[in-house]
PDB file of C-alpha atoms in Angstrom:
ATOM      1  CA  UNK R   1     137.725 -35.646 -10.372  1.00 82.00           C
ATOM      2  CA  UNK R   2     136.124 -33.205 -12.846  1.00 85.00           C
ATOM      3  CA  UNK R   3     134.060 -35.965 -14.469  1.00 87.00           C
ATOM      4  CA  UNK R   4     132.762 -37.032 -11.051  1.00 87.00           C
ATOM      5  CA  UNK R   5     131.723 -33.457 -10.225  1.00 83.00           C
ATOM      6  CA  UNK R   6     129.950 -33.181 -13.580  1.00 84.00           C
ATOM      7  CA  UNK R   7     128.091 -36.430 -12.824  1.00 87.00           C
ATOM      8  CA  UNK R   8     127.053 -35.089  -9.391  1.00 80.00           C
ATOM      9  CA  UNK R   9     125.788 -31.864 -10.962  1.00 79.00           C
ATOM     10  CA  UNK R  10     123.807 -33.803 -13.559  1.00 82.00           C
ATOM     11  CA  UNK R  11     122.237 -36.038 -10.889  1.00 82.00           C
ATOM     12  CA  UNK R  12     121.342 -33.043  -8.728  1.00 76.00           C
ATOM     13  CA  UNK R  13     119.650 -31.273 -11.642  1.00 74.00           C
ATOM     14  CA  UNK R  14     117.740 -34.417 -12.565  1.00 77.00           C
ATOM     15  CA  UNK R  15     116.607 -35.659  -9.142  1.00 76.00           C
ATOM     16  CA  UNK R  16     116.611 -32.685  -6.771  1.00 80.00           C
ATOM     17  CA  UNK R  17     113.622 -30.379  -6.575  1.00 88.00           C
ATOM     18  CA  UNK R  18     114.404 -26.782  -7.471  1.00 93.00           C
ATOM     19  CA  UNK R  19     116.720 -25.726  -4.671  1.00 94.00           C
ATOM     20  CA  UNK R  20     119.417 -23.336  -3.561  1.00 96.00           C
ATOM     21  CA  UNK R  21     122.327 -24.145  -1.239  1.00 94.00           C
ATOM     22  CA  UNK R  22     123.342 -21.212   0.977  1.00 96.00           C
ATOM     23  CA  UNK R  23     126.359 -20.566   3.176  1.00 93.00           C
ATOM     24  CA  UNK R  24     126.240 -19.146   6.707  1.00 91.00           C
ATOM     25  CA  UNK R  25     125.995 -15.582   5.289  1.00 93.00           C
ATOM     26  CA  UNK R  26     122.905 -16.605   3.241  1.00 94.00           C
ATOM     27  CA  UNK R  27     124.881 -16.330   0.009  1.00 95.00           C
ATOM     28  CA  UNK R  28     124.186 -18.662  -2.894  1.00 95.00           C
ATOM     29  CA  UNK R  29     126.703 -21.508  -3.228  1.00 94.00           C
ATOM     30  CA  UNK R  30     124.865 -23.627  -5.808  1.00 91.00           C
ATOM     31  CA  UNK R  31     121.460 -23.932  -7.465  1.00 91.00           C
ATOM     32  CA  UNK R  32     119.695 -27.127  -8.541  1.00 88.00           C
ATOM     33  CA  UNK R  33     116.759 -28.167 -10.686  1.00 88.00           C
ATOM     34  CA  UNK R  34     116.048 -24.809 -12.306  1.00 88.00           C
ATOM     35  CA  UNK R  35     115.824 -22.807  -9.070  1.00 92.00           C
ATOM     36  CA  UNK R  36     117.188 -19.766 -10.900  1.00 90.00           C
ATOM     37  CA  UNK R  37     113.666 -19.034 -12.144  1.00 89.00           C
ATOM     38  CA  UNK R  38     112.783 -17.916  -8.595  1.00 91.00           C
ATOM     39  CA  UNK R  39     115.538 -15.292  -8.557  1.00 91.00           C
ATOM     40  CA  UNK R  40     115.439 -11.763  -9.957  1.00 86.00           C
ATOM     41  CA  UNK R  41     118.555  -9.923 -11.075  1.00 82.00           C
ATOM     42  CA  UNK R  42     118.401  -6.184 -10.520  1.00 80.00           C
ATOM     43  CA  UNK R  43     120.398  -3.320 -11.937  1.00 82.00           C
ATOM     44  CA  UNK R  44     123.399  -2.190  -9.944  1.00 83.00           C
ATOM     45  CA  UNK R  45     126.060  -4.099  -8.077  1.00 84.00           C
ATOM     46  CA  UNK R  46     125.515  -7.855  -8.285  1.00 83.00           C
ATOM     47  CA  UNK R  47     124.903  -9.647  -4.999  1.00 89.00           C
ATOM     48  CA  UNK R  48     125.031 -13.359  -4.248  1.00 90.00           C
ATOM     49  CA  UNK R  49     122.951 -12.833  -1.109  1.00 94.00           C
ATOM     50  CA  UNK R  50     119.726 -14.771  -1.571  1.00 95.00           C
ATOM     51  CA  UNK R  51     117.555 -12.127   0.073  1.00 95.00           C
ATOM     52  CA  UNK R  52     118.829  -9.569  -2.474  1.00 94.00           C
ATOM     53  CA  UNK R  53     117.789 -11.842  -5.357  1.00 94.00           C
ATOM     54  CA  UNK R  54     114.128 -12.599  -4.582  1.00 93.00           C
ATOM     55  CA  UNK R  55     110.863 -10.662  -4.747  1.00 89.00           C
ATOM     56  CA  UNK R  56     109.325  -9.107  -1.627  1.00 89.00           C
ATOM     57  CA  UNK R  57     106.818 -11.901  -0.863  1.00 88.00           C
ATOM     58  CA  UNK R  58     109.506 -14.566  -1.060  1.00 93.00           C
ATOM     59  CA  UNK R  59     111.988 -12.394   0.859  1.00 95.00           C
ATOM     60  CA  UNK R  60     109.574 -12.099   3.782  1.00 95.00           C
ATOM     61  CA  UNK R  61     108.980 -15.865   3.907  1.00 96.00           C
ATOM     62  CA  UNK R  62     112.682 -16.698   3.530  1.00 96.00           C
ATOM     63  CA  UNK R  63     113.734 -14.242   6.243  1.00 96.00           C
ATOM     64  CA  UNK R  64     111.320 -15.814   8.712  1.00 96.00           C
ATOM     65  CA  UNK R  65     112.188 -19.372   7.704  1.00 96.00           C
ATOM     66  CA  UNK R  66     115.943 -18.810   7.961  1.00 96.00           C
ATOM     67  CA  UNK R  67     115.604 -17.210  11.404  1.00 95.00           C
ATOM     68  CA  UNK R  68     113.503 -20.149  12.630  1.00 96.00           C
ATOM     69  CA  UNK R  69     115.917 -22.730  11.176  1.00 94.00           C
ATOM     70  CA  UNK R  70     118.898 -21.095  12.888  1.00 91.00           C
ATOM     71  CA  UNK R  71     117.075 -20.985  16.219  1.00 93.00           C
ATOM     72  CA  UNK R  72     115.466 -24.443  16.127  1.00 91.00           C
ATOM     73  CA  UNK R  73     118.164 -26.281  14.123  1.00 89.00           C
ATOM     74  CA  UNK R  74     115.280 -28.040  12.347  1.00 93.00           C
ATOM     75  CA  UNK R  75     113.598 -27.764   8.929  1.00 95.00           C
ATOM     76  CA  UNK R  76     110.934 -25.106   8.402  1.00 96.00           C
ATOM     77  CA  UNK R  77     108.161 -25.398   5.813  1.00 96.00           C
ATOM     78  CA  UNK R  78     105.742 -22.779   4.526  1.00 96.00           C
ATOM     79  CA  UNK R  79     102.945 -24.492   2.634  1.00 93.00           C
ATOM     80  CA  UNK R  80     101.844 -21.656   0.350  1.00 93.00           C
ATOM     81  CA  UNK R  81     104.114 -18.730  -0.567  1.00 94.00           C
ATOM     82  CA  UNK R  82     103.489 -16.424  -3.513  1.00 92.00           C
ATOM     83  CA  UNK R  83     106.431 -15.969  -5.895  1.00 90.00           C
ATOM     84  CA  UNK R  84     106.698 -13.998  -9.114  1.00 85.00           C
ATOM     85  CA  UNK R  85     108.569 -15.625 -12.001  1.00 81.00           C
ATOM     86  CA  UNK R  86     108.915 -14.843 -15.705  1.00 79.00           C
ATOM     87  CA  UNK R  87     105.994 -17.243 -16.244  1.00 80.00           C
ATOM     88  CA  UNK R  88     103.816 -15.216 -13.868  1.00 84.00           C
ATOM     89  CA  UNK R  89     102.896 -15.474 -10.207  1.00 88.00           C
ATOM     90  CA  UNK R  90     102.815 -18.916  -8.557  1.00 87.00           C
ATOM     91  CA  UNK R  91     102.270 -20.426  -5.159  1.00 92.00           C
ATOM     92  CA  UNK R  92     105.067 -22.661  -3.906  1.00 93.00           C
ATOM     93  CA  UNK R  93     105.740 -24.869  -0.933  1.00 95.00           C
ATOM     94  CA  UNK R  94     108.938 -23.428   0.545  1.00 96.00           C
ATOM     95  CA  UNK R  95     111.213 -25.523   2.736  1.00 97.00           C
ATOM     96  CA  UNK R  96     114.447 -24.468   4.437  1.00 97.00           C
ATOM     97  CA  UNK R  97     116.654 -27.167   5.934  1.00 95.00           C
ATOM     98  CA  UNK R  98     119.834 -26.847   8.000  1.00 94.00           C
ATOM     99  CA  UNK R  99     122.823 -28.614   6.457  1.00 92.00           C
ATOM    100  CA  UNK R 100     126.101 -29.290   8.292  1.00 78.00           C
ATOM    101  CA  UNK R 101     126.925 -29.809  11.942  1.00 68.00           C
ATOM    102  CA  UNK R 102     129.563 -27.203  12.795  1.00 64.00           C
ATOM    103  CA  UNK R 103     128.626 -23.527  13.196  1.00 57.00           C
ATOM    104  CA  UNK R 104     131.573 -22.403  11.046  1.00 63.00           C
ATOM    105  CA  UNK R 105     130.274 -24.571   8.207  1.00 76.00           C
ATOM    106  CA  UNK R 106     126.576 -23.853   8.626  1.00 87.00           C
ATOM    107  CA  UNK R 107     124.685 -24.309   5.376  1.00 94.00           C
ATOM    108  CA  UNK R 108     121.034 -24.110   4.394  1.00 95.00           C
ATOM    109  CA  UNK R 109     119.087 -25.795   1.624  1.00 95.00           C
ATOM    110  CA  UNK R 110     116.078 -23.902   0.294  1.00 97.00           C
ATOM    111  CA  UNK R 111     113.695 -25.963  -1.850  1.00 96.00           C
ATOM    112  CA  UNK R 112     110.657 -24.969  -3.880  1.00 94.00           C
ATOM    113  CA  UNK R 113     107.708 -27.117  -4.905  1.00 92.00           C
ATOM    114  CA  UNK R 114     105.415 -25.365  -7.374  1.00 88.00           C
ATOM    115  CA  UNK R 115     101.760 -25.684  -6.419  1.00 88.00           C
ATOM    116  CA  UNK R 116      99.742 -23.622  -8.882  1.00 75.00           C
ATOM    117  CA  UNK R 117      99.816 -20.582 -11.102  1.00 71.00           C
ATOM    118  CA  UNK R 118      97.842 -17.555  -9.955  1.00 70.00           C
ATOM    119  CA  UNK R 119      95.437 -16.235 -12.619  1.00 61.00           C
TER     120      UNK R 119
END
């Protein structure tokens, strides 16, 4: 069982775009493909809530995308969102997809596709 989970994790890191799986409370369940570079840890009490872990530009886009996904039950894409990382500011294509069929098990997948670095 453990070896199978390790194989799944390795495949996800290798073939998934940078992404974050969220639960119904918008808390991080798992990250893939180096998505941690889009998060920012702050001093104080640690939160697993995604909106507490991102910069203001990304927080605004994610808040809107998550609200639209919940309402429409369909993927939402923002073509050009500014994000700040340790490597500097970038533009990314941000996509939020609903995952799961039952409301009690509602999940969301947030994916990032890097577009360009901002000078």
